[in-house]
Amino acid sequence: MRPKGTGPKDAWDWNLASQVIAHCRASGAVDVPIRCLSTALLFDSKKLEELTPLIDTLLQGDLQLSSRDEEDVHNEIGLIKFPPTLLVAGNVSVLFNDGLASFEVRKPYLGVAPEAIRSVKFMGGLHRCC
């Protein structure tokens, strides 16, 4: 039997898949961008996505079960493909976790990771939050 179409040459990928699961469970982190973790752990920004079918099989613990949606597999271990982004435009002052920055975003907008900021203050004039 060839689990998920793999063979002996894929043993290292199965090992990597189990390491990814172990790392995610040990860290307990949520909403970790897949490609960031893939680069940090596997030194390849897209390798973790290639391992998704193997990760799914290991999480389900049964070779006979059908594959789940990639997003469901990733969510189970705290990973996301597209992290949430706060979009701002206009004259703003942003208090980041590591300091203050004031700037004007002329067009179209600036995307900031919500977990990296403490507050956003619009400095007058027309503004809108997307």
JSON list of C-alpha atoms in Angstrom, two decimals:
[
{"chain": "A", "resi": 1, "resn": "MET", "atom": "CA", "xyz": [0.00, 0.00, 0.00]},
{"chain": "A", "resi": 2, "resn": "ARG", "atom": "CA", "xyz": [1.25, 3.49, -0.88]},
{"chain": "A", "resi": 3, "resn": "PRO", "atom": "CA", "xyz": [-0.19, 5.98, 1.60]},
{"chain": "A", "resi": 4, "resn": "LYS", "atom": "CA", "xyz": [-1.41, 9.08, -0.23]},
{"chain": "A", "resi": 5, "resn": "GLY", "atom": "CA", "xyz": [0.53, 7.99, -3.30]},
{"chain": "A", "resi": 6, "resn": "THR", "atom": "CA", "xyz": [3.86, 8.18, -1.52]},
{"chain": "A", "resi": 7, "resn": "GLY", "atom": "CA", "xyz": [6.66, 5.65, -1.45]},
{"chain": "A", "resi": 8, "resn": "PRO", "atom": "CA", "xyz": [9.94, 5.00, 0.35]},
{"chain": "A", "resi": 9, "resn": "LYS", "atom": "CA", "xyz": [11.53, 8.04, -1.30]},
{"chain": "A", "resi": 10, "resn": "ASP", "atom": "CA", "xyz": [8.97, 10.22, 0.53]},
{"chain": "A", "resi": 11, "resn": "ALA", "atom": "CA", "xyz": [9.91, 9.05, 4.04]},
{"chain": "A", "resi": 12, "resn": "TRP", "atom": "CA", "xyz": [11.63, 12.37, 4.76]},
{"chain": "A", "resi": 13, "resn": "ASP", "atom": "CA", "xyz": [8.46, 14.30, 3.84]},
{"chain": "A", "resi": 14, "resn": "TRP", "atom": "CA", "xyz": [6.45, 12.19, 6.31]},
{"chain": "A", "resi": 15, "resn": "ASN", "atom": "CA", "xyz": [9.06, 13.01, 8.94]},
{"chain": "A", "resi": 16, "resn": "LEU", "atom": "CA", "xyz": [8.83, 16.72, 8.12]},
{"chain": "A", "resi": 17, "resn": "ALA", "atom": "CA", "xyz": [5.03, 16.60, 8.30]},
{"chain": "A", "resi": 18, "resn": "SER", "atom": "CA", "xyz": [5.19, 15.08, 11.78]},
{"chain": "A", "resi": 19, "resn": "GLN", "atom": "CA", "xyz": [7.73, 17.73, 12.85]},
{"chain": "A", "resi": 20, "resn": "VAL", "atom": "CA", "xyz": [5.41, 20.50, 11.65]},
{"chain": "A", "resi": 21, "resn": "ILE", "atom": "CA", "xyz": [2.52, 19.07, 13.66]},
{"chain": "A", "resi": 22, "resn": "ALA", "atom": "CA", "xyz": [4.70, 18.67, 16.76]},
{"chain": "A", "resi": 23, "resn": "HIS", "atom": "CA", "xyz": [5.98, 22.23, 16.45]},
{"chain": "A", "resi": 24, "resn": "CYS", "atom": "CA", "xyz": [2.49, 23.71, 16.02]},
{"chain": "A", "resi": 25, "resn": "ARG", "atom": "CA", "xyz": [1.07, 21.78, 18.96]},
{"chain": "A", "resi": 26, "resn": "ALA", "atom": "CA", "xyz": [4.01, 22.66, 21.20]},
{"chain": "A", "resi": 27, "resn": "SER", "atom": "CA", "xyz": [3.88, 26.37, 20.37]},
{"chain": "A", "resi": 28, "resn": "GLY", "atom": "CA", "xyz": [0.11, 26.66, 20.76]},
{"chain": "A", "resi": 29, "resn": "ALA", "atom": "CA", "xyz": [0.21, 29.69, 18.47]},
{"chain": "A", "resi": 30, "resn": "VAL", "atom": "CA", "xyz": [-2.80, 30.61, 16.36]},
{"chain": "A", "resi": 31, "resn": "ASP", "atom": "CA", "xyz": [-3.06, 32.48, 13.07]},
{"chain": "A", "resi": 32, "resn": "VAL", "atom": "CA", "xyz": [0.54, 31.78, 12.11]},
{"chain": "A", "resi": 33, "resn": "PRO", "atom": "CA", "xyz": [1.15, 32.57, 8.42]},
{"chain": "A", "resi": 34, "resn": "ILE", "atom": "CA", "xyz": [1.91, 29.30, 6.64]},
{"chain": "A", "resi": 35, "resn": "ARG", "atom": "CA", "xyz": [4.73, 30.62, 4.51]},
{"chain": "A", "resi": 36, "resn": "CYS", "atom": "CA", "xyz": [6.48, 32.29, 7.45]},
{"chain": "A", "resi": 37, "resn": "LEU", "atom": "CA", "xyz": [6.49, 29.05, 9.42]},
{"chain": "A", "resi": 38, "resn": "SER", "atom": "CA", "xyz": [7.48, 27.07, 6.34]},
{"chain": "A", "resi": 39, "resn": "THR", "atom": "CA", "xyz": [10.49, 29.33, 5.82]},
{"chain": "A", "resi": 40, "resn": "ALA", "atom": "CA", "xyz": [11.47, 29.24, 9.49]},
{"chain": "A", "resi": 41, "resn": "LEU", "atom": "CA", "xyz": [11.14, 25.47, 9.95]},
{"chain": "A", "resi": 42, "resn": "LEU", "atom": "CA", "xyz": [11.77, 24.02, 6.51]},
{"chain": "A", "resi": 43, "resn": "PHE", "atom": "CA", "xyz": [13.85, 26.75, 4.80]},
{"chain": "A", "resi": 44, "resn": "ASP", "atom": "CA", "xyz": [11.39, 26.71, 1.90]},
{"chain": "A", "resi": 45, "resn": "SER", "atom": "CA", "xyz": [8.41, 29.07, 1.84]},
{"chain": "A", "resi": 46, "resn": "LYS", "atom": "CA", "xyz": [6.15, 26.62, -0.01]},
{"chain": "A", "resi": 47, "resn": "LYS", "atom": "CA", "xyz": [7.25, 23.24, 1.39]},
{"chain": "A", "resi": 48, "resn": "LEU", "atom": "CA", "xyz": [4.67, 23.21, 4.18]},
{"chain": "A", "resi": 49, "resn": "GLU", "atom": "CA", "xyz": [1.87, 23.62, 1.66]},
{"chain": "A", "resi": 50, "resn": "GLU", "atom": "CA", "xyz": [3.24, 20.63, -0.29]},
{"chain": "A", "resi": 51, "resn": "LEU", "atom": "CA", "xyz": [3.13, 18.60, 2.94]},
{"chain": "A", "resi": 52, "resn": "THR", "atom": "CA", "xyz": [-0.55, 19.38, 3.62]},
{"chain": "A", "resi": 53, "resn": "PRO", "atom": "CA", "xyz": [-1.90, 15.98, 2.41]},
{"chain": "A", "resi": 54, "resn": "LEU", "atom": "CA", "xyz": [0.60, 14.18, 4.66]},
{"chain": "A", "resi": 55, "resn": "ILE", "atom": "CA", "xyz": [-0.15, 16.47, 7.61]},
{"chain": "A", "resi": 56, "resn": "ASP", "atom": "CA", "xyz": [-3.86, 15.80, 7.06]},
{"chain": "A", "resi": 57, "resn": "THR", "atom": "CA", "xyz": [-3.33, 12.05, 7.09]},
{"chain": "A", "resi": 58, "resn": "LEU", "atom": "CA", "xyz": [-1.26, 12.20, 10.28]},
{"chain": "A", "resi": 59, "resn": "LEU", "atom": "CA", "xyz": [-3.83, 14.42, 12.00]},
{"chain": "A", "resi": 60, "resn": "GLN", "atom": "CA", "xyz": [-6.71, 12.13, 11.01]},
{"chain": "A", "resi": 61, "resn": "GLY", "atom": "CA", "xyz": [-4.76, 9.01, 11.98]},
{"chain": "A", "resi": 62, "resn": "ASP", "atom": "CA", "xyz": [-6.37, 6.94, 9.22]},
{"chain": "A", "resi": 63, "resn": "LEU", "atom": "CA", "xyz": [-5.13, 6.34, 5.68]},
{"chain": "A", "resi": 64, "resn": "GLN", "atom": "CA", "xyz": [-8.63, 5.44, 4.48]},
{"chain": "A", "resi": 65, "resn": "LEU", "atom": "CA", "xyz": [-10.27, 8.77, 5.27]},
{"chain": "A", "resi": 66, "resn": "SER", "atom": "CA", "xyz": [-10.66, 11.21, 2.41]},
{"chain": "A", "resi": 67, "resn": "SER", "atom": "CA", "xyz": [-8.57, 14.35, 2.30]},
{"chain": "A", "resi": 68, "resn": "ARG", "atom": "CA", "xyz": [-9.95, 17.47, 3.91]},
{"chain": "A", "resi": 69, "resn": "ASP", "atom": "CA", "xyz": [-9.84, 21.01, 2.60]},
{"chain": "A", "resi": 70, "resn": "GLU", "atom": "CA", "xyz": [-6.37, 22.58, 3.00]},
{"chain": "A", "resi": 71, "resn": "GLU", "atom": "CA", "xyz": [-7.76, 25.45, 5.06]},
{"chain": "A", "resi": 72, "resn": "ASP", "atom": "CA", "xyz": [-9.36, 23.02, 7.53]},
{"chain": "A", "resi": 73, "resn": "VAL", "atom": "CA", "xyz": [-6.08, 21.14, 7.94]},
{"chain": "A", "resi": 74, "resn": "HIS", "atom": "CA", "xyz": [-4.11, 24.33, 8.46]},
{"chain": "A", "resi": 75, "resn": "ASN", "atom": "CA", "xyz": [-6.65, 25.76, 10.92]},
{"chain": "A", "resi": 76, "resn": "GLU", "atom": "CA", "xyz": [-6.44, 22.61, 13.03]},
{"chain": "A", "resi": 77, "resn": "ILE", "atom": "CA", "xyz": [-2.79, 23.32, 13.78]},
{"chain": "A", "resi": 78, "resn": "GLY", "atom": "CA", "xyz": [-3.07, 27.11, 14.03]},
{"chain": "A", "resi": 79, "resn": "LEU", "atom": "CA", "xyz": [-1.92, 28.07, 10.54]},
{"chain": "A", "resi": 80, "resn": "ILE", "atom": "CA", "xyz": [-3.46, 30.52, 8.09]},
{"chain": "A", "resi": 81, "resn": "LYS", "atom": "CA", "xyz": [-2.66, 31.25, 4.48]},
{"chain": "A", "resi": 82, "resn": "PHE", "atom": "CA", "xyz": [-3.65, 34.90, 4.46]},
{"chain": "A", "resi": 83, "resn": "PRO", "atom": "CA", "xyz": [-3.20, 36.65, 7.81]},
{"chain": "A", "resi": 84, "resn": "PRO", "atom": "CA", "xyz": [-5.68, 39.39, 8.74]},
{"chain": "A", "resi": 85, "resn": "THR", "atom": "CA", "xyz": [-4.60, 42.89, 7.77]},
{"chain": "A", "resi": 86, "resn": "LEU", "atom": "CA", "xyz": [-5.70, 46.31, 9.00]},
{"chain": "A", "resi": 87, "resn": "LEU", "atom": "CA", "xyz": [-5.90, 48.65, 6.01]},
{"chain": "A", "resi": 88, "resn": "VAL", "atom": "CA", "xyz": [-5.39, 52.38, 6.66]},
{"chain": "A", "resi": 89, "resn": "ALA", "atom": "CA", "xyz": [-5.26, 55.43, 4.41]},
{"chain": "A", "resi": 90, "resn": "GLY", "atom": "CA", "xyz": [-4.77, 59.13, 5.03]},
{"chain": "A", "resi": 91, "resn": "ASN", "atom": "CA", "xyz": [-2.74, 61.03, 7.61]},
{"chain": "A", "resi": 92, "resn": "VAL", "atom": "CA", "xyz": [-2.30, 58.59, 10.49]},
{"chain": "A", "resi": 93, "resn": "SER", "atom": "CA", "xyz": [-0.29, 58.05, 13.61]},
{"chain": "A", "resi": 94, "resn": "VAL", "atom": "CA", "xyz": [0.29, 54.40, 14.43]},
{"chain": "A", "resi": 95, "resn": "LEU", "atom": "CA", "xyz": [1.53, 53.21, 17.80]},
{"chain": "A", "resi": 96, "resn": "PHE", "atom": "CA", "xyz": [3.32, 49.96, 17.01]},
{"chain": "A", "resi": 97, "resn": "ASN", "atom": "CA", "xyz": [4.28, 47.50, 19.73]},
{"chain": "A", "resi": 98, "resn": "ASP", "atom": "CA", "xyz": [7.88, 48.66, 19.31]},
{"chain": "A", "resi": 99, "resn": "GLY", "atom": "CA", "xyz": [7.36, 52.40, 18.86]},
{"chain": "A", "resi": 100, "resn": "LEU", "atom": "CA", "xyz": [5.41, 55.30, 17.30]},
{"chain": "A", "resi": 101, "resn": "ALA", "atom": "CA", "xyz": [5.28, 56.21, 13.62]},
{"chain": "A", "resi": 102, "resn": "SER", "atom": "CA", "xyz": [3.37, 59.06, 11.98]},
{"chain": "A", "resi": 103, "resn": "PHE", "atom": "CA", "xyz": [2.94, 59.13, 8.24]},
{"chain": "A", "resi": 104, "resn": "GLU", "atom": "CA", "xyz": [0.62, 59.97, 5.39]},
{"chain": "A", "resi": 105, "resn": "VAL", "atom": "CA", "xyz": [-0.63, 57.19, 3.15]},
{"chain": "A", "resi": 106, "resn": "ARG", "atom": "CA", "xyz": [-1.65, 58.85, -0.10]},
{"chain": "A", "resi": 107, "resn": "LYS", "atom": "CA", "xyz": [-2.93, 55.89, -2.10]},
{"chain": "A", "resi": 108, "resn": "PRO", "atom": "CA", "xyz": [-4.36, 53.40, -2.06]},
{"chain": "A", "resi": 109, "resn": "TYR", "atom": "CA", "xyz": [-3.73, 52.21, 1.53]},
{"chain": "A", "resi": 110, "resn": "LEU", "atom": "CA", "xyz": [-1.21, 50.58, 3.86]},
{"chain": "A", "resi": 111, "resn": "GLY", "atom": "CA", "xyz": [-1.72, 47.09, 5.27]},
{"chain": "A", "resi": 112, "resn": "VAL", "atom": "CA", "xyz": [-0.57, 46.45, 8.84]},
{"chain": "A", "resi": 113, "resn": "ALA", "atom": "CA", "xyz": [-0.68, 43.23, 10.87]},
{"chain": "A", "resi": 114, "resn": "PRO", "atom": "CA", "xyz": [-3.17, 43.89, 13.71]},
{"chain": "A", "resi": 115, "resn": "GLU", "atom": "CA", "xyz": [-1.00, 42.10, 16.27]},
{"chain": "A", "resi": 116, "resn": "ALA", "atom": "CA", "xyz": [1.88, 44.52, 15.52]},
{"chain": "A", "resi": 117, "resn": "ILE", "atom": "CA", "xyz": [-0.02, 47.66, 16.58]},
{"chain": "A", "resi": 118, "resn": "ARG", "atom": "CA", "xyz": [-1.43, 49.09, 19.77]},
{"chain": "A", "resi": 119, "resn": "SER", "atom": "CA", "xyz": [-3.47, 51.96, 18.32]},
{"chain": "A", "resi": 120, "resn": "VAL", "atom": "CA", "xyz": [-4.19, 54.01, 15.20]},
{"chain": "A", "resi": 121, "resn": "LYS", "atom": "CA", "xyz": [-5.08, 57.70, 15.32]},
{"chain": "A", "resi": 122, "resn": "PHE", "atom": "CA", "xyz": [-6.33, 59.60, 12.29]},
{"chain": "A", "resi": 123, "resn": "MET", "atom": "CA", "xyz": [-4.77, 63.07, 12.21]},
{"chain": "A", "resi": 124, "resn": "GLY", "atom": "CA", "xyz": [-7.61, 65.08, 10.67]},
{"chain": "A", "resi": 125, "resn": "GLY", "atom": "CA", "xyz": [-8.96, 65.53, 7.20]},
{"chain": "A", "resi": 126, "resn": "LEU", "atom": "CA", "xyz": [-10.95, 62.97, 5.32]},
{"chain": "A", "resi": 127, "resn": "HIS", "atom": "CA", "xyz": [-10.24, 59.40, 6.22]},
{"chain": "A", "resi": 128, "resn": "ARG", "atom": "CA", "xyz": [-11.80, 56.05, 5.87]},
{"chain": "A", "resi": 129, "resn": "CYS", "atom": "CA", "xyz": [-10.95, 52.65, 7.18]},
{"chain": "A", "resi": 130, "resn": "CYS", "atom": "CA", "xyz": [-11.25, 49.75, 4.74]}
]
